[in-house]
Coordinates of C-alpha atoms and ligand atoms in Angstrom, one line a residue:
Chain A
M25 CA 27.7 223.8 97.8
D26 CA 24.5 222.9 99.4
D27 CA 21.8 220.8 97.5
S28 CA 20.1 224.1 95.7
S29 CA 20.7 223.3 92.3
D30 CA 19.9 226.1 90.7
I31 CA 22.5 227.9 92.3
A32 CA 24.9 224.6 91.2
R33 CA 23.4 224.9 87.7
L34 CA 24.1 228.7 87.5
I35 CA 27.7 228.1 88.9
A36 CA 28.3 225.0 86.3
L37 CA 27.1 227.6 83.3
M38 CA 28.9 230.4 84.5
A39 CA 32.1 228.2 84.0
R40 CA 31.6 227.7 80.8
V41 CA 32.0 231.6 80.2
P42 CA 35.3 232.5 78.7
G43 CA 37.7 233.9 81.4
L44 CA 36.1 232.1 84.1
G45 CA 36.8 228.8 85.6
P46 CA 34.8 226.9 88.2
R47 CA 36.6 228.8 91.3
S48 CA 36.2 232.3 89.5
A49 CA 32.6 231.1 88.8
R50 CA 32.1 230.3 91.9
R51 CA 33.1 233.9 93.5
A52 CA 31.0 235.4 90.3
V53 CA 27.8 233.8 91.2
L54 CA 28.3 234.8 95.2
H55 CA 28.6 238.2 94.0
L56 CA 25.6 237.9 92.1
V57 CA 23.8 236.4 94.7
K58 CA 24.6 239.3 96.9
K59 CA 24.0 241.9 94.1
R60 CA 20.5 240.4 93.0
S61 CA 18.5 243.3 92.3
Q62 CA 21.6 245.6 91.0
L63 CA 23.2 242.9 88.9
M64 CA 21.8 239.5 88.7
V65 CA 18.5 240.4 87.4
P66 CA 19.6 243.3 84.8
L67 CA 22.7 240.8 83.8
G68 CA 19.7 238.1 83.0
N69 CA 17.7 240.5 81.4
A70 CA 19.9 241.7 79.1
M71 CA 21.1 238.0 78.0
Q72 CA 17.7 236.9 77.3
A73 CA 17.0 240.4 75.5
V74 CA 20.5 239.5 73.4
A75 CA 19.2 236.3 72.7
Q76 CA 16.5 237.0 71.5
S77 CA 17.3 240.1 69.4
A78 CA 20.8 239.6 68.0
R79 CA 21.7 238.2 64.8
E80 CA 24.5 237.8 62.3
C81 CA 24.3 240.4 59.3
L82 CA 23.1 239.0 56.2
N83 CA 25.7 240.9 54.1
C84 CA 29.1 241.3 56.4
G85 CA 28.8 239.0 59.3
N86 CA 29.0 241.3 62.1
I87 CA 26.5 241.0 64.8
S88 CA 23.5 243.4 66.0
T89 CA 19.8 243.3 66.2
H90 CA 19.0 243.8 63.1
D91 CA 19.4 241.6 59.4
I92 CA 21.1 244.0 58.2
C93 CA 23.6 246.0 60.6
P94 CA 24.1 249.4 61.3
I95 CA 27.3 249.5 59.5
C96 CA 26.0 248.1 56.2
A97 CA 22.8 250.3 56.3
D98 CA 25.0 253.3 56.6
T99 CA 24.8 255.2 53.7
A100 CA 27.3 257.5 54.9
R101 CA 29.9 254.3 55.8
A102 CA 29.6 253.4 51.5
N103 CA 32.9 255.0 50.6
G104 CA 34.2 251.8 48.5
Q105 CA 36.3 250.6 51.5
I106 CA 35.5 247.4 52.7
C107 CA 38.0 245.7 55.8
V108 CA 37.8 242.4 56.1
V109 CA 38.1 241.0 59.7
E110 CA 38.6 237.6 61.2
D111 CA 35.8 237.9 63.8
I112 CA 33.6 240.1 65.5
D113 CA 35.8 241.0 68.5
D114 CA 38.2 242.2 65.8
L115 CA 35.4 244.7 64.0
W116 CA 35.0 246.0 67.4
A117 CA 38.6 246.7 68.3
M118 CA 39.1 248.5 64.8
E119 CA 35.7 250.4 65.2
R120 CA 37.1 251.5 68.8
T121 CA 40.0 253.3 66.8
G122 CA 37.4 255.6 65.2
A123 CA 40.3 255.4 62.4
F124 CA 38.2 253.6 59.7
K125 CA 35.1 254.5 57.8
G126 CA 34.2 252.1 55.7
R127 CA 32.0 248.8 56.0
Y128 CA 33.4 245.5 57.3
H129 CA 33.1 241.7 56.3
V130 CA 33.6 239.4 58.8
L131 CA 35.0 235.8 57.7
G132 CA 34.3 234.0 61.1
G133 CA 37.7 232.7 61.0
T134 CA 40.8 231.8 58.4
L135 CA 41.7 228.9 56.0
S136 CA 43.0 226.4 57.8
A137 CA 44.2 222.8 56.2
I138 CA 44.1 221.5 59.8
D139 CA 40.4 222.2 60.5
A140 CA 39.5 221.6 56.8
I141 CA 38.4 225.0 57.0
G142 CA 37.7 226.5 53.3
P143 CA 36.4 229.9 51.6
E144 CA 33.1 228.5 51.8
E145 CA 32.9 228.5 55.5
L146 CA 34.5 231.9 55.7
R147 CA 31.8 234.2 53.7
I148 CA 34.7 234.7 50.7
P149 CA 32.0 234.0 48.2
R150 CA 29.8 236.7 49.9
L151 CA 33.3 238.9 49.9
V152 CA 33.7 238.6 46.3
D153 CA 30.5 239.2 45.4
R154 CA 30.1 242.4 47.1
V155 CA 33.1 243.9 45.8
T156 CA 31.0 244.2 42.7
T157 CA 27.6 245.0 44.0
E158 CA 29.0 247.7 46.1
N159 CA 31.0 249.4 44.0
I160 CA 34.3 248.5 46.3
T161 CA 37.5 250.4 45.2
E162 CA 39.6 249.1 48.3
V163 CA 39.6 246.0 50.5
I164 CA 41.9 246.5 53.3
L165 CA 42.6 243.1 54.7
A166 CA 42.9 243.3 58.8
L167 CA 43.8 239.7 59.3
G168 CA 46.1 238.5 62.4
A169 CA 50.0 238.1 61.5
T170 CA 49.7 234.2 61.8
I171 CA 50.3 231.6 59.2
D172 CA 47.2 230.9 58.9
G173 CA 45.7 234.7 59.0
Q174 CA 48.4 235.3 56.1
T175 CA 47.6 232.5 53.7
T176 CA 44.0 233.9 54.1
A177 CA 45.1 237.1 53.3
H178 CA 47.0 235.7 50.2
Y179 CA 44.1 233.5 48.9
I180 CA 41.0 236.6 49.0
A181 CA 43.9 238.7 47.1
D182 CA 44.2 236.1 44.7
H183 CA 40.3 236.0 43.9
L184 CA 40.0 240.1 43.9
S185 CA 40.8 241.6 40.7
G186 CA 40.0 245.2 39.6
I187 CA 40.8 246.9 42.8
I188 CA 43.2 247.8 45.4
V189 CA 43.8 245.0 48.0
S190 CA 45.9 246.2 50.8
T191 CA 46.9 244.6 54.1
L192 CA 47.6 246.3 58.1
A193 CA 51.3 246.9 57.2
Q194 CA 52.9 247.9 60.4
G195 CA 52.5 247.6 64.5
V196 CA 51.1 244.2 64.0
P197 CA 53.3 242.1 65.9
I198 CA 54.0 238.4 64.8
G199 CA 51.6 235.7 66.1
G200 CA 49.9 238.4 67.4
E201 CA 45.8 238.7 67.7
L202 CA 44.0 242.0 66.4
D203 CA 41.9 242.4 69.4
Y204 CA 44.6 242.0 71.6
L205 CA 46.5 245.5 69.7
D206 CA 45.9 248.8 71.9
D207 CA 44.0 251.2 69.5
G208 CA 46.5 253.5 68.9
T209 CA 48.7 250.1 67.7
I210 CA 46.0 249.0 65.1
G211 CA 45.2 252.5 63.6
A212 CA 49.3 253.2 63.0
A213 CA 48.7 249.9 61.1
L214 CA 45.6 251.2 59.1
R215 CA 47.2 254.0 58.3
A216 CA 50.6 252.7 56.9
R217 CA 48.7 249.6 55.1
R218 CA 50.8 248.5 52.1
Q219 CA 49.3 247.1 48.6
L220 CA 49.4 243.6 48.0
Chain B
M29 CA 30.5 248.2 68.8
D30 CA 28.1 248.8 67.0
D31 CA 24.5 250.8 68.1
S32 CA 23.2 247.5 69.5
S33 CA 22.5 248.6 72.6
D34 CA 21.1 245.4 73.9
I35 CA 24.7 244.3 73.2
A36 CA 26.7 247.1 74.6
R37 CA 24.6 246.9 78.0
L38 CA 24.9 243.3 78.3
I39 CA 28.6 244.0 78.0
A40 CA 28.8 246.3 80.5
L41 CA 27.1 244.4 83.0
M42 CA 29.0 241.4 81.8
A43 CA 32.3 243.8 82.8
R44 CA 30.9 244.3 86.5
V45 CA 31.2 240.7 87.0
P46 CA 34.2 239.4 89.4
G47 CA 37.1 238.2 87.3
L48 CA 35.8 239.8 84.1
G49 CA 36.9 243.1 82.9
P50 CA 36.3 245.3 80.1
R51 CA 38.3 243.3 77.5
S52 CA 37.3 239.7 78.8
A53 CA 33.6 240.7 79.4
R54 CA 33.6 241.4 75.6
R55 CA 34.8 238.4 74.7
A56 CA 32.5 236.5 76.7
V57 CA 30.0 238.4 75.1
L58 CA 31.2 237.4 71.9
H59 CA 30.8 234.0 73.0
L60 CA 27.2 233.9 74.4
V61 CA 26.5 235.5 71.5
K62 CA 27.7 232.5 69.5
K63 CA 26.3 230.2 71.9
R64 CA 22.8 231.6 72.2
S65 CA 20.8 228.5 72.5
Q66 CA 23.1 226.1 74.0
L67 CA 24.5 229.1 76.7
M68 CA 23.4 232.2 76.4
V69 CA 19.5 231.2 77.4
P70 CA 20.6 228.7 79.9
L71 CA 22.3 230.9 81.5
G72 CA 19.9 234.2 81.3
N73 CA 17.5 231.6 82.8
A74 CA 19.2 230.2 85.4
M75 CA 20.1 234.0 86.4
Q76 CA 16.4 235.0 86.7
A77 CA 15.7 231.6 88.7
V78 CA 18.2 232.1 91.1
A79 CA 17.5 235.8 91.7
Q80 CA 14.1 234.7 92.4
S81 CA 15.2 231.8 94.4
A82 CA 18.0 232.3 96.4
R83 CA 18.1 233.6 100.0
E84 CA 20.0 234.0 103.2
C85 CA 19.2 231.0 105.5
L86 CA 17.6 232.8 108.7
N87 CA 19.6 230.6 110.6
C88 CA 23.1 230.2 109.3
G89 CA 23.3 233.4 106.7
N90 CA 24.1 230.1 104.4
I91 CA 22.7 230.5 100.6
S92 CA 20.1 228.8 99.4
T93 CA 16.6 228.2 98.0
H94 CA 14.9 228.0 101.2
D95 CA 14.4 230.4 104.0
I96 CA 16.3 227.2 106.3
C97 CA 19.0 226.2 104.5
P98 CA 19.0 222.7 103.7
I99 CA 22.2 222.0 106.4
C100 CA 20.5 223.8 109.1
A101 CA 17.0 221.8 108.0
D102 CA 19.3 218.4 108.1
T103 CA 18.8 216.6 111.5
A104 CA 21.8 214.6 111.2
R105 CA 23.6 217.6 110.9
A106 CA 22.7 218.4 114.6
N107 CA 26.0 217.0 115.6
G108 CA 26.5 219.8 118.7
Q109 CA 29.2 221.5 116.2
I110 CA 29.3 224.9 114.3
C111 CA 31.7 225.4 112.1
V112 CA 32.0 229.4 111.9
V113 CA 33.4 231.1 108.5
E114 CA 33.5 234.8 107.2
D115 CA 31.8 234.3 104.1
I116 CA 29.8 231.4 102.0
D117 CA 32.5 230.7 99.4
D118 CA 34.7 229.5 102.5
L119 CA 31.7 227.1 103.7
W120 CA 31.6 226.1 100.3
A121 CA 35.2 225.5 100.3
M122 CA 34.4 223.3 103.7
E123 CA 31.9 221.5 102.0
R124 CA 33.9 220.4 99.4
T125 CA 36.2 218.5 101.8
G126 CA 33.7 216.5 102.5
A127 CA 35.2 216.3 106.3
F128 CA 33.1 218.3 108.6
K129 CA 29.5 216.6 109.4
G130 CA 28.2 219.5 111.6
R131 CA 26.4 222.8 110.9
Y132 CA 27.9 226.5 110.0
H133 CA 27.1 230.1 111.0
V134 CA 28.4 232.2 108.6
L135 CA 29.5 235.9 109.9
G136 CA 29.3 237.8 106.4
G137 CA 33.5 239.4 107.4
T138 CA 34.8 240.1 110.3
L139 CA 35.2 242.3 112.9
S140 CA 37.0 245.5 111.5
A141 CA 37.6 249.0 113.4
I142 CA 38.6 250.7 110.4
D143 CA 35.4 249.8 108.5
A144 CA 33.4 250.1 111.4
I145 CA 32.0 246.6 111.5
G146 CA 31.2 245.9 114.7
P147 CA 29.6 242.6 116.0
E148 CA 25.6 243.0 115.5
E149 CA 26.9 243.5 111.6
L150 CA 28.3 240.0 111.8
R151 CA 25.7 237.8 113.4
I152 CA 27.9 237.5 116.7
P153 CA 24.5 237.7 118.6
R154 CA 22.8 235.3 116.7
L155 CA 25.7 232.9 117.0
V156 CA 25.6 233.0 120.7
D157 CA 21.8 232.3 120.9
R158 CA 22.6 229.2 118.7
V159 CA 24.8 227.9 120.8
T160 CA 22.4 227.4 123.9
T161 CA 19.3 226.5 121.3
E162 CA 20.7 224.2 119.4
N163 CA 22.5 222.3 122.4
I164 CA 26.0 223.3 120.5
T165 CA 29.4 221.4 122.4
E166 CA 32.0 223.1 120.4
V167 CA 32.5 225.9 117.9
I168 CA 34.9 225.4 115.4
L169 CA 36.4 229.0 114.2
A170 CA 37.5 228.6 110.7
L171 CA 38.3 232.4 110.2
G172 CA 41.3 233.5 108.0
A173 CA 44.4 234.1 109.2
T174 CA 44.3 237.4 108.6
I175 CA 44.6 240.5 111.9
D176 CA 40.9 240.9 111.7
G177 CA 40.5 236.9 110.9
Q178 CA 41.8 236.4 114.6
T179 CA 41.0 239.4 116.7
T180 CA 37.4 238.5 115.3
A181 CA 38.1 234.4 116.5
H182 CA 39.3 235.9 119.9
Y183 CA 36.2 238.1 120.2
I184 CA 33.6 235.1 119.5
A185 CA 35.9 232.5 122.2
D186 CA 35.4 235.4 124.8
H187 CA 31.7 235.6 124.1
L188 CA 31.0 232.1 124.1
S189 CA 31.5 230.0 127.7
G190 CA 30.3 226.3 128.5
I191 CA 31.6 224.8 125.4
I192 CA 34.7 224.1 123.5
V193 CA 35.8 226.8 121.5
S194 CA 38.2 225.8 118.6
T195 CA 40.1 227.1 115.6
L196 CA 41.7 225.6 112.6
A197 CA 45.5 225.3 113.6
Q198 CA 47.6 223.7 111.1
G199 CA 47.4 224.4 107.2
V200 CA 46.1 228.1 106.8
P201 CA 49.2 230.1 105.8
I202 CA 49.4 233.5 107.5
G203 CA 47.5 236.4 105.3
G204 CA 45.9 233.3 103.7
E205 CA 41.9 233.3 102.5
L206 CA 40.5 230.2 103.1
D207 CA 39.0 229.4 99.7
Y208 CA 42.3 229.6 98.1
L209 CA 43.4 226.3 100.1
D210 CA 43.1 222.8 98.7
D211 CA 41.0 220.8 100.0
G212 CA 43.5 218.4 101.2
T213 CA 45.0 221.4 103.5
I214 CA 41.7 222.7 104.7
G215 CA 40.6 218.6 105.5
A216 CA 44.1 218.8 107.6
A217 CA 43.5 221.8 109.6
L218 CA 40.1 220.8 110.7
R219 CA 41.4 217.6 112.1
A220 CA 44.5 219.8 113.9
R221 CA 42.0 222.2 115.0
R222 CA 43.5 223.1 118.8
Q223 CA 41.5 224.7 121.6
L224 CA 41.4 228.3 122.3
Ligands
LIG309 ZN1 26.6 244.3 58.1
LIG310 ZN1 21.3 227.3 107.9

């Protein structure tokens, strides 16, 4: 590195992007510098645009460029089903399968005694509200097959009544995270969901 | 993904960054969206700044924010030595060792019959010019221990006369790229360089 602080600063910031470390950040920045007009300028612009426009859906916690995300705003998806996921990448993974036609609720994590994460941190009260206000008949819990994920699933099931509460049953490996599964496995797990 | 085209476009661009693929680009963008003010805005700004300011040194091919890079502009480094590297990441790797006090010449690749890369594509004529105009007494060839790297080294040695032409001798593994070596290995290879 020379004393070009702009470049050194860009490398330091890139090294904080998940999936990149100090070495890969250097390689990435070198590539970006070589592809200034084709890649670095559009990428910088896209980051500015998303930083300006991205927001959490006030209803479900999904991220989009609207206060109410396109999924919540889509009346065709008001089919009485809410799929509860831990995080947005799980929502994206579920959407890629095309297997689910209802709406989502993004918890933002799982209950965790160790990390002191309780129901209020996880939009669980908001989920309970939505079940009544949106005429929900079924809540599908698409949480990871981890101890915290299953604890969270049972906590939610205990706090919902008068509706079907189901969970992805088949294909989610023990300890596995949803986002790492292939689309077919997620689809199969959805179809074979069992009622809690 | 929803229909938020800004976010989809950012993911597509991130997937083109070396070291990231489609899956890691989604995870990276999700992280950036969550860290908008702490990471995404500074990163977008840094990319804009570097895209505006970064340029190749007219003398050596290094990248900096000046037409003549700080290394070429530093009179303390006019010690009569030029270290020839294939690419800028090799220059960075060499600089991290702190073992070399002279100047650099970035070829931008190696001679390659298959890829039809000849001396003109590699700033070799410019290197020959510099040897005379900068009162160079030694050219150190820090090229990869690949067939193309060694072909290039011998081509350069054949076109320089009246000066010492040396090469990194010890520690560079066969088929290895300089940027993957640890700093100590590079430093040892530099100290044990042998004259061609
Ligand atoms: Zn929403
Ligand atoms: Zn220079």
